[in-house]
Short mmCIF file of C-alpha atoms in Angstrom, two decimals:
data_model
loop_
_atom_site.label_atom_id
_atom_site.label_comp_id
_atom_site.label_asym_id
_atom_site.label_seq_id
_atom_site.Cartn_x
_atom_site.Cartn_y
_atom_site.Cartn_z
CA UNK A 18 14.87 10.61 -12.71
CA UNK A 19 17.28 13.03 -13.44
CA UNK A 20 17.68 11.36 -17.08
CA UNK A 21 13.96 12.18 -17.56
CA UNK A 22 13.89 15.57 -16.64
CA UNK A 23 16.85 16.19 -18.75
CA UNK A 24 14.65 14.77 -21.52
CA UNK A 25 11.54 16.99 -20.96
CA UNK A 26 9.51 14.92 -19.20
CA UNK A 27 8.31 16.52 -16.34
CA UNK A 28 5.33 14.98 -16.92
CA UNK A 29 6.20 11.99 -15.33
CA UNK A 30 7.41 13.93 -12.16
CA UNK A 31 3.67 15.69 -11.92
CA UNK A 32 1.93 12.59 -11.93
CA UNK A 33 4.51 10.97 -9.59
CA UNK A 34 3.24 13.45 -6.84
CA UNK A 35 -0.14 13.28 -8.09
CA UNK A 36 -0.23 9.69 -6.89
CA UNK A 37 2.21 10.27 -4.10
CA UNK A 38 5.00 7.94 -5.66
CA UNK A 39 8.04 8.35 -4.01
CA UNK A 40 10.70 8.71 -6.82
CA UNK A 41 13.70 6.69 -5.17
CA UNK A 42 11.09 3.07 -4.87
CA UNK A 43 10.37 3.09 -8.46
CA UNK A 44 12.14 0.40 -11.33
CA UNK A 45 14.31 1.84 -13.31
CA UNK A 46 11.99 1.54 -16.09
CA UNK A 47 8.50 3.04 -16.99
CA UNK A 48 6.13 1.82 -19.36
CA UNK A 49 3.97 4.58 -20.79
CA UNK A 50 0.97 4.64 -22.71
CA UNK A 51 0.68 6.40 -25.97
CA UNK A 52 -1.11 8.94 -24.44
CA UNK A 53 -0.94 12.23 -22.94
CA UNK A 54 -2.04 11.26 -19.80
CA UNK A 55 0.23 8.54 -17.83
CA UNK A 56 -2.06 5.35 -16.32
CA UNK A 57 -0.77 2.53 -13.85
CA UNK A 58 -0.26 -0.46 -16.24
CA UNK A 59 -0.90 -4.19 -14.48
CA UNK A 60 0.97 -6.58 -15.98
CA UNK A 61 0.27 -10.48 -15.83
CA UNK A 62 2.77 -13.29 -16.58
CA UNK A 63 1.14 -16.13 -17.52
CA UNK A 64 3.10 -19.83 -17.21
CA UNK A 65 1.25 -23.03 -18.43
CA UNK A 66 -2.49 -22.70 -17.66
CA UNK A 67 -5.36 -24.08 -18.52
CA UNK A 68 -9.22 -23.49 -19.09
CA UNK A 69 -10.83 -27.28 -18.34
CA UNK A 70 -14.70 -27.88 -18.45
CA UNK A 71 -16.97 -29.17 -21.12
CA UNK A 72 -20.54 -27.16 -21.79
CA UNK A 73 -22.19 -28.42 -18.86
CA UNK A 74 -19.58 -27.80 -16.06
CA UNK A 75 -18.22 -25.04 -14.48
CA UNK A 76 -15.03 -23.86 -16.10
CA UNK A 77 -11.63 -24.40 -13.79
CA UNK A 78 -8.02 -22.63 -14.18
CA UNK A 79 -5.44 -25.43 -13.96
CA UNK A 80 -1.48 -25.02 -13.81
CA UNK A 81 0.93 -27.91 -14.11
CA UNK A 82 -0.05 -29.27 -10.30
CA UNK A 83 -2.89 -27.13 -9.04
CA UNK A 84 -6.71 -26.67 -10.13
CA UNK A 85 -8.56 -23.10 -9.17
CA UNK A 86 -12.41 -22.24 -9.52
CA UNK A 87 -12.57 -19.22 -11.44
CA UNK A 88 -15.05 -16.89 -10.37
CA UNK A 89 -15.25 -13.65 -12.21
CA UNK A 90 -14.93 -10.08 -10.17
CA UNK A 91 -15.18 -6.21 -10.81
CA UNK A 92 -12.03 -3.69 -10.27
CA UNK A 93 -12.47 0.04 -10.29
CA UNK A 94 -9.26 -0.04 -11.75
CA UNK A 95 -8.93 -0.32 -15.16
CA UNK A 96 -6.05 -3.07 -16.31
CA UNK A 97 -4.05 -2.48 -18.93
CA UNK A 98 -2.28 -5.01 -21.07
CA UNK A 99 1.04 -4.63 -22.65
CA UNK A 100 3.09 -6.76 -24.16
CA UNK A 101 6.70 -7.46 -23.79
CA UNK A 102 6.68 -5.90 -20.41
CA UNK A 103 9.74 -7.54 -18.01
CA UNK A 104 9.49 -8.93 -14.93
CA UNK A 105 11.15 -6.44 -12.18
CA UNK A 106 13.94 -9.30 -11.98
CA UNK A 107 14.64 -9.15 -15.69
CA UNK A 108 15.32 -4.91 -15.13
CA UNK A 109 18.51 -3.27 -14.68
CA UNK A 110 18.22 -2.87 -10.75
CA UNK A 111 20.76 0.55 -11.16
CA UNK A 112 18.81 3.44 -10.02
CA UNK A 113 21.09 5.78 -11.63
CA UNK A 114 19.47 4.77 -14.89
CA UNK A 115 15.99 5.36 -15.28
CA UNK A 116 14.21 4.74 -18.67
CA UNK A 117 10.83 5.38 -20.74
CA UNK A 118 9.34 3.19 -23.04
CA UNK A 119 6.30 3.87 -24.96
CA UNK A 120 4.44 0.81 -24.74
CA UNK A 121 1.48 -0.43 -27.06
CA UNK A 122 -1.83 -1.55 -25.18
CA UNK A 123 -3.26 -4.89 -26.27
CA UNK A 124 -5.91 -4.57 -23.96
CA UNK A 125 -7.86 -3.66 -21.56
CA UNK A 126 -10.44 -4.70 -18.90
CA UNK A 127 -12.46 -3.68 -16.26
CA UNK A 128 -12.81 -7.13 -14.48
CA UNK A 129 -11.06 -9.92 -13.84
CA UNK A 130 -10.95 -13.71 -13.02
CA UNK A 131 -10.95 -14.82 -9.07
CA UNK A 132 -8.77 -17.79 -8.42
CA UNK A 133 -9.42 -20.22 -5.12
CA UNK A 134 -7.35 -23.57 -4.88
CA UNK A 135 -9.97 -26.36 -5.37
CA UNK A 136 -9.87 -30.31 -4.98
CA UNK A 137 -9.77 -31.72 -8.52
CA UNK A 138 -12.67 -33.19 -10.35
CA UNK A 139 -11.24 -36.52 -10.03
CA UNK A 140 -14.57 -38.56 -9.64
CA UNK A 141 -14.92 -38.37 -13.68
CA UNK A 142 -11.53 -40.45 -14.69
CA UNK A 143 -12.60 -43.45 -12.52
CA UNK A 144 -16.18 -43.17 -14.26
CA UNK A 145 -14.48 -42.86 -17.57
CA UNK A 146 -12.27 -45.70 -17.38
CA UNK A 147 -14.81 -48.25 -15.97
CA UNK A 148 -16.70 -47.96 -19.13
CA UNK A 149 -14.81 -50.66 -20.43
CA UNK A 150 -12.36 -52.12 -17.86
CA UNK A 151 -9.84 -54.73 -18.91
CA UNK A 152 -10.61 -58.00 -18.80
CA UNK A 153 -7.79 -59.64 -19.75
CA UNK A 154 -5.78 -60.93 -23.33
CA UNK A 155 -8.51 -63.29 -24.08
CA UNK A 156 -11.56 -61.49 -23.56
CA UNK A 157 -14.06 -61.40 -26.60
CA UNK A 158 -15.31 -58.37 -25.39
CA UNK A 159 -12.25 -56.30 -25.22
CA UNK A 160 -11.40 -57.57 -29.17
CA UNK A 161 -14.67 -56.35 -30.02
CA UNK A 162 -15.63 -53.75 -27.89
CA UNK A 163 -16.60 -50.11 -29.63
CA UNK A 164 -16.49 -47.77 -26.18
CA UNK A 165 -13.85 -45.71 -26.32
CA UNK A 166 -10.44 -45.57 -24.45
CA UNK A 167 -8.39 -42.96 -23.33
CA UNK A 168 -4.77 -41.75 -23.77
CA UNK A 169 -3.38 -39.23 -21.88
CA UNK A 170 -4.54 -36.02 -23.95
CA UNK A 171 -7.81 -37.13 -24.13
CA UNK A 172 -8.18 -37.54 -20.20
CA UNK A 173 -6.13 -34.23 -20.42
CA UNK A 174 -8.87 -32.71 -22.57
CA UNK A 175 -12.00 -34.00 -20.40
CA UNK A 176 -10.96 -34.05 -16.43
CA UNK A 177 -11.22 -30.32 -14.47
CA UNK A 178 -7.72 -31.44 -12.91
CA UNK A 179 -4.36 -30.60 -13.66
CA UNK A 180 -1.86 -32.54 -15.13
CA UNK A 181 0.21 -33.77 -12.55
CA UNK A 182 -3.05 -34.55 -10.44
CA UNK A 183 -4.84 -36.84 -12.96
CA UNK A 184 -1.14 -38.29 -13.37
CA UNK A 185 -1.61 -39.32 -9.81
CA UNK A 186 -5.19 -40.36 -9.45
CA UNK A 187 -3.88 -42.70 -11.94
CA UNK A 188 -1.58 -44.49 -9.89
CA UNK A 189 -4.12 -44.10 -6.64
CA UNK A 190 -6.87 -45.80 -8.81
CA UNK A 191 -3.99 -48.85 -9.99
CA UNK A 192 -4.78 -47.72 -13.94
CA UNK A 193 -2.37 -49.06 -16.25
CA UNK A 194 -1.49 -48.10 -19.53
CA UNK A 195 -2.19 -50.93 -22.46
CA UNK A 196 -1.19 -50.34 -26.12
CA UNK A 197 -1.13 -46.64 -25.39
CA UNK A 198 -4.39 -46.10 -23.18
CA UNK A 199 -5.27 -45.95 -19.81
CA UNK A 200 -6.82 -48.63 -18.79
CA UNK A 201 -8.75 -50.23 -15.22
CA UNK A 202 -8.52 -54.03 -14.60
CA UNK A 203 -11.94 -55.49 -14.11
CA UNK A 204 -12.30 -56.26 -10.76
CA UNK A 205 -12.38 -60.32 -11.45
CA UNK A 206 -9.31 -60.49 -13.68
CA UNK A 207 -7.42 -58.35 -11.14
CA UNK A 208 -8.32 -60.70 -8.55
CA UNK A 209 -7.32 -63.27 -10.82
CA UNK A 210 -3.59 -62.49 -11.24
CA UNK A 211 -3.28 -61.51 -7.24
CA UNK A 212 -3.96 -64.71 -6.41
CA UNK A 213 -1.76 -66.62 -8.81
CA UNK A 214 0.96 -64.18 -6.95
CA UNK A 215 -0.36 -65.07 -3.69
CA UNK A 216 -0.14 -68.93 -4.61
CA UNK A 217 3.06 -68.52 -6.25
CA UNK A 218 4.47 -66.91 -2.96
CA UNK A 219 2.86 -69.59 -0.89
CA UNK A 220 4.30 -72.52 -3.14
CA UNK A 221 8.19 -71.35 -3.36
CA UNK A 222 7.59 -70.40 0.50
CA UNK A 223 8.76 -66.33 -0.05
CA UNK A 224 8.90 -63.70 2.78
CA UNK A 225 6.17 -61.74 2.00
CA UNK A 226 9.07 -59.15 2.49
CA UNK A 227 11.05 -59.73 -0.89
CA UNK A 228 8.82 -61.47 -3.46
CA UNK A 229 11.41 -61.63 -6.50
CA UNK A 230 10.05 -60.07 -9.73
CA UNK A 231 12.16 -62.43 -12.25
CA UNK A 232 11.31 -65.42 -10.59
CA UNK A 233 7.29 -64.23 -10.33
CA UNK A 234 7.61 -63.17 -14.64
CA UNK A 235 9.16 -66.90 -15.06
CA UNK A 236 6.65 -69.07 -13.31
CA UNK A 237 3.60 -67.18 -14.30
CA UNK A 238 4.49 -65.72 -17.68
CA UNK A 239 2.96 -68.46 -19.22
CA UNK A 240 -0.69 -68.11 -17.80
CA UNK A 241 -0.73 -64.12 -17.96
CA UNK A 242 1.22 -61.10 -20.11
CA UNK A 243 4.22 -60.43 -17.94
CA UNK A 244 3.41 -56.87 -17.90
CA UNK A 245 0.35 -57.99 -16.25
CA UNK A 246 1.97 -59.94 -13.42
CA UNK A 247 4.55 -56.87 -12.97
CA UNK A 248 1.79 -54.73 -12.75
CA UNK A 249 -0.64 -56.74 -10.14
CA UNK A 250 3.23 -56.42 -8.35
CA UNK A 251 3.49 -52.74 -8.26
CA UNK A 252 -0.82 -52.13 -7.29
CA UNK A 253 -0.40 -54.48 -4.57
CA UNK A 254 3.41 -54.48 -3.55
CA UNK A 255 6.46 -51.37 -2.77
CA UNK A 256 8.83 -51.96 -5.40
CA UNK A 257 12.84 -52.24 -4.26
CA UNK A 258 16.29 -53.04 -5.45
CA UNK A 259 18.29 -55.27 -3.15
CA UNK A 260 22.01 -56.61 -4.77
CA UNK A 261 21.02 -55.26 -8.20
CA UNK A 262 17.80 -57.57 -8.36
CA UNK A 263 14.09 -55.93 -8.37
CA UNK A 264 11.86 -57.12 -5.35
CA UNK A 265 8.19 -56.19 -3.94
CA UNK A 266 7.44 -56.43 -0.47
CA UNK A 267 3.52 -57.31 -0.37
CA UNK A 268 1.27 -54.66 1.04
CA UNK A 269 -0.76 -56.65 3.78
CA UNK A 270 -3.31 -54.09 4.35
CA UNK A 271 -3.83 -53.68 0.20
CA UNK A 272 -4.36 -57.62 -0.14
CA UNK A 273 -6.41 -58.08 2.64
CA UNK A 274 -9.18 -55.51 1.87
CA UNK A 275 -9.03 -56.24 -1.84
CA UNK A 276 -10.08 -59.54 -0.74
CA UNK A 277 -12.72 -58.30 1.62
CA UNK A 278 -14.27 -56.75 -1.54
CA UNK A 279 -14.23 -59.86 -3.36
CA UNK A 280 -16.04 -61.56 -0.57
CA UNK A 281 -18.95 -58.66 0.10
CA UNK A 282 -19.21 -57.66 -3.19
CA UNK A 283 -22.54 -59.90 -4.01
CA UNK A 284 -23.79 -59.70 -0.67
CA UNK A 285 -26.40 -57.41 0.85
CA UNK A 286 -25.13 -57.47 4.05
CA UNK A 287 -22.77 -60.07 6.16
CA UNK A 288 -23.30 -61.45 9.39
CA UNK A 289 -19.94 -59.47 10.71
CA UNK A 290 -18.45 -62.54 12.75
CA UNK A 291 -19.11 -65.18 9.96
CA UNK A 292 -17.45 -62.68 7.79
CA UNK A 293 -14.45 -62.21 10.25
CA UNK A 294 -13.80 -66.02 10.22
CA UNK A 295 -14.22 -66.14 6.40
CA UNK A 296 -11.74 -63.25 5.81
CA UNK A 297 -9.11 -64.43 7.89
CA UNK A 298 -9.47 -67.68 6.08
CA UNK A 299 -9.37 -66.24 2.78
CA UNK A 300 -6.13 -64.20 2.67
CA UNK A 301 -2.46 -65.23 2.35
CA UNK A 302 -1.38 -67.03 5.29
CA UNK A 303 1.01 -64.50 7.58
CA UNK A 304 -1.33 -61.96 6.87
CA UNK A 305 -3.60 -60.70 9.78
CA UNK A 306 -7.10 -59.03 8.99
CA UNK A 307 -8.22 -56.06 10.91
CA UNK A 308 -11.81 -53.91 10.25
CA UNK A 309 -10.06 -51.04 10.46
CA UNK A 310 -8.53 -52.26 6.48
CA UNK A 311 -11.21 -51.44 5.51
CA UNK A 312 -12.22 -47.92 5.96
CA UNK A 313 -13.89 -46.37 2.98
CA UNK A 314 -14.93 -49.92 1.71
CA UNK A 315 -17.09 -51.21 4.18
CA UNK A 316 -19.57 -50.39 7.13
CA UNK A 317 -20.10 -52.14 10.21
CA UNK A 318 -24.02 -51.46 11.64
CA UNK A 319 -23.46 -51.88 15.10
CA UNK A 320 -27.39 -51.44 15.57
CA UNK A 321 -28.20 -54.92 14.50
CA UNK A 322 -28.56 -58.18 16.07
CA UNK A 323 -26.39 -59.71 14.98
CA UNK A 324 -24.23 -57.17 13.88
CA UNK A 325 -23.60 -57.05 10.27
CA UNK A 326 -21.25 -55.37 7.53
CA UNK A 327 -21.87 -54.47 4.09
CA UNK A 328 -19.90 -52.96 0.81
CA UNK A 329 -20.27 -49.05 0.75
CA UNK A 330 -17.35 -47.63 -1.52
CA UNK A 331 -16.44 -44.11 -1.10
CA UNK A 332 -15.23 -43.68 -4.60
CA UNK A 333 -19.54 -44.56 -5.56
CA UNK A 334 -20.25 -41.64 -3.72
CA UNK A 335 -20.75 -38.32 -4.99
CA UNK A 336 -18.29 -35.96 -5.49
CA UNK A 337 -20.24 -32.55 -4.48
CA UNK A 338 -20.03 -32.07 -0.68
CA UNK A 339 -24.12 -31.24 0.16
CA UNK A 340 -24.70 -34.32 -2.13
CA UNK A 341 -22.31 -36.52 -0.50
CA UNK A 342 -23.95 -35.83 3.14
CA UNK A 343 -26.91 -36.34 1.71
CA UNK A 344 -26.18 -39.84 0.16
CA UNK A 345 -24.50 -40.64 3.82
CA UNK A 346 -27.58 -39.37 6.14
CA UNK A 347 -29.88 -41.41 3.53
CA UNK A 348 -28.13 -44.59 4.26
CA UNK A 349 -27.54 -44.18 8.29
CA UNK A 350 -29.41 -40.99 10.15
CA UNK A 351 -26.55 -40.30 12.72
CA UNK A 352 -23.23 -41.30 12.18
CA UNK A 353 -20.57 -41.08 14.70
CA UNK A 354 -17.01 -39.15 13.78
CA UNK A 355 -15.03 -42.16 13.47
CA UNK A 356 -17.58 -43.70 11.21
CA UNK A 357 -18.02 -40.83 9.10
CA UNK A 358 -14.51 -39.61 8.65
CA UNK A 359 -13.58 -42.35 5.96
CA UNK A 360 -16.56 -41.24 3.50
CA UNK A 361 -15.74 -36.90 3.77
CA UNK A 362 -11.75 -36.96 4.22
CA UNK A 363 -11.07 -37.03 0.36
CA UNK A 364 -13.95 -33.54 0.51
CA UNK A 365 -11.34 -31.18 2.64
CA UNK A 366 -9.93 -28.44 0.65
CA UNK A 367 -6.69 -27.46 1.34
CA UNK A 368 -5.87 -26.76 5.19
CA UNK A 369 -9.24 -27.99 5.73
CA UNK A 370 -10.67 -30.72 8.27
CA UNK A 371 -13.04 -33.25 8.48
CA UNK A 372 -14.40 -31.17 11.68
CA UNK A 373 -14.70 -28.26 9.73
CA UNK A 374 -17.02 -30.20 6.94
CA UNK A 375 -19.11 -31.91 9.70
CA UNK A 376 -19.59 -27.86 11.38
CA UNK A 377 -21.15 -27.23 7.81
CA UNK A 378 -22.89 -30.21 6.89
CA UNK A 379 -24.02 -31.52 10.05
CA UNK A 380 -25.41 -31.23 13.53
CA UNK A 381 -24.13 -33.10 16.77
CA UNK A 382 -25.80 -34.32 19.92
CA UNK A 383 -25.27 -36.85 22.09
CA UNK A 384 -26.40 -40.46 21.78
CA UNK A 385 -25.63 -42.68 24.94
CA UNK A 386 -22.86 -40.53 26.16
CA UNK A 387 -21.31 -40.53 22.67
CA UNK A 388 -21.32 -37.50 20.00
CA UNK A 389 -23.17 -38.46 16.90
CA UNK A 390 -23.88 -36.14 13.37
CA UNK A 391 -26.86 -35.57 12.09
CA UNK A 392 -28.56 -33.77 8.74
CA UNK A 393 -28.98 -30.04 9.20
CA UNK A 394 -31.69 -30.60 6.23
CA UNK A 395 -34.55 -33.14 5.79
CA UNK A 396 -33.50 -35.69 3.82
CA UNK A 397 -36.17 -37.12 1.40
#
């Protein structure tokens, strides 16, 4: 400060103690306006971000990992812009120096954009890529088919997520990329090359522990593209090294609901004990079928005689939370928690729980000694 004064800017100390600064906590460096009067700059530092929404949805900030709603708010303070401002670690951090630079304003504003964390609009990728799912090498349709397929910039361009989050869906939903796009197996062909893995295992008599990857590209290579095969492998298996040679251990719970799909997938409902005895029939033998594999797939309606179970995917439902309540309390009127709790999980925002949501959404009573949820708003 003493630097200043020396240079005939007591200007700086009068506003100093206009504003009740204390000298000794400032950087040694102060960027000043072209003016005669001295103003409180705000400086932003922006890393990679992102605008993301098309004309019809509501815009969303993303960074490399995280999405934000943007919500736009008033300041009584007016925020100045300035380029080539530094970052107080980029400053001499000697407070025997002290410095003034008159700095250009680029801008100004009045108000300002109001970030809060959101869930990613992930519901639109799976939607995009089941357009035209892949059917396999010698489908007609896919040689002829005019919908169009995605590569990573487009999905980049059209999903409110960022880019390490649709990066991940991607994996969660078992896309795969083919001749440069993303694509989703239909559901059929996917079932298709499972089970020549399953019968494969079955026939050479494997662990389902350490299912060898060479061995799996040899025998079936010539019914299906190898990258196929290693890719039914890595949706439905964890991936290891053991002696320098690749191996998947099978993921029971994976196979046994995928085939629990398969089965309710053209029925309205099933009679839930006939279904039992089917399913454990139907899957590899060693593996062991439980109902609770199927959470987010399938409901059991305990109500009916008999009782019954029937296909209701989570991922059909809607993404917006009063919309996806009232899609559940159309199909059942009072749910119970642990019934529920599979079909909102993927809606709680960050620190968020499931009890929270229901609080919101819903209202409880009790139903034969046991806590149920309701609508808190007629449902037409």
């Amino acid at each position: 400060l003493k630097d200043i004064k020396r240079h005939g800017f007591s200007s700086v100390d009068a506003t100093l103690q206009t504003a009740k600064l204390n000298p000794a906590e400032l950087l040694p460096e102060l960027n000043v306006p072209p003016s005669s009067s001295l103003f409180l700059c705000c400086v932003f530092f922006f890393s990679s971000l992102v605008i993301r929404g098309e004309k019809d949805e509501h815009a969303v900030l993303c960074s490399k990992d995280k999405t934000y709603d943007m919500k736009i708010a008033d300041t009584s303070n007016m925020l100045l812009f300035v380029p080539g401002c530094k970052t107080p670690e980029e400053l001499n951090a000697d407070p025997a120096s002290c410095n003034i630079i008159y700095s250009q304003i680029a801008g100004f504003s009045k108000n300002y954009w109001e970030l809060r964390r959101c869930r990613p609009k992930l519901k639109k990728l799976r939607k995009l890529l089941m357009e035209d799912p892949y059917e396999g090498p010698d489908s007609q349709k896919d040689q002829t088919s005019t919908l169009s397929k995605y590569t990573t910039e487009d999905l980049l361009s059209l999903i409110q997520a960022s880019e390490e989050e649709i990066l991940h869906q991607l994996q969660v939903i078992d896309a795969c990329k083919i001749e440069g796009y993303w694509r989703i197996l239909d559901f059929d062909y996917e079932m298709k090359l499972l089970s020549h893995v399953t019968q494969l295992i079955d026939s050479e008599s494997w662990p389902l522990s350490k299912v060898p990857l060479c061995a799996c590209l040899e025998e079936l290579g010539s019914l299906e593209p190898r990258e196929m095969i290693e890719h039914v492998l890595l949706s439905y298996g964890r991936k290891y090294v053991d002696d320098g040679e690749v191996f998947f251990e099978m993921r029971e719970d994976k196979i046994c609901r995928a085939i629990a799909r398969m089965l309710l997938q053209n029925a309205v409902k099933f009679n839930l004990s006939e279904f039992e005895e089917v399913w454990q029939q139907s899957v590899p033998e060693g593996m062991t079928t439980r109902l609770d594999q199927l959470q987010g797939l399938a409901l059991v309606d305990k109500s009916s005689r008999p009782e019954t179970i029937f296909l209701l995917k989570v991922e059909d439902l809607p993404e917006d939370n009063q919309e996806r309540f009232n899609s559940l309390f159309g199909i059942r009127e009072k749910w119970t928690e642990v019934d529920i709790t599979p079909y909102i999980q993927d809606l709680c925002a960050e620190k968020q729980t499931v009890g929270a949501l229901l609080t919101k959404y819903a209202r409880s009573s009790m139903l034969n000694g046991v806590k149920v949820f309701n609508s808190r708003r007629p449902i037409s």
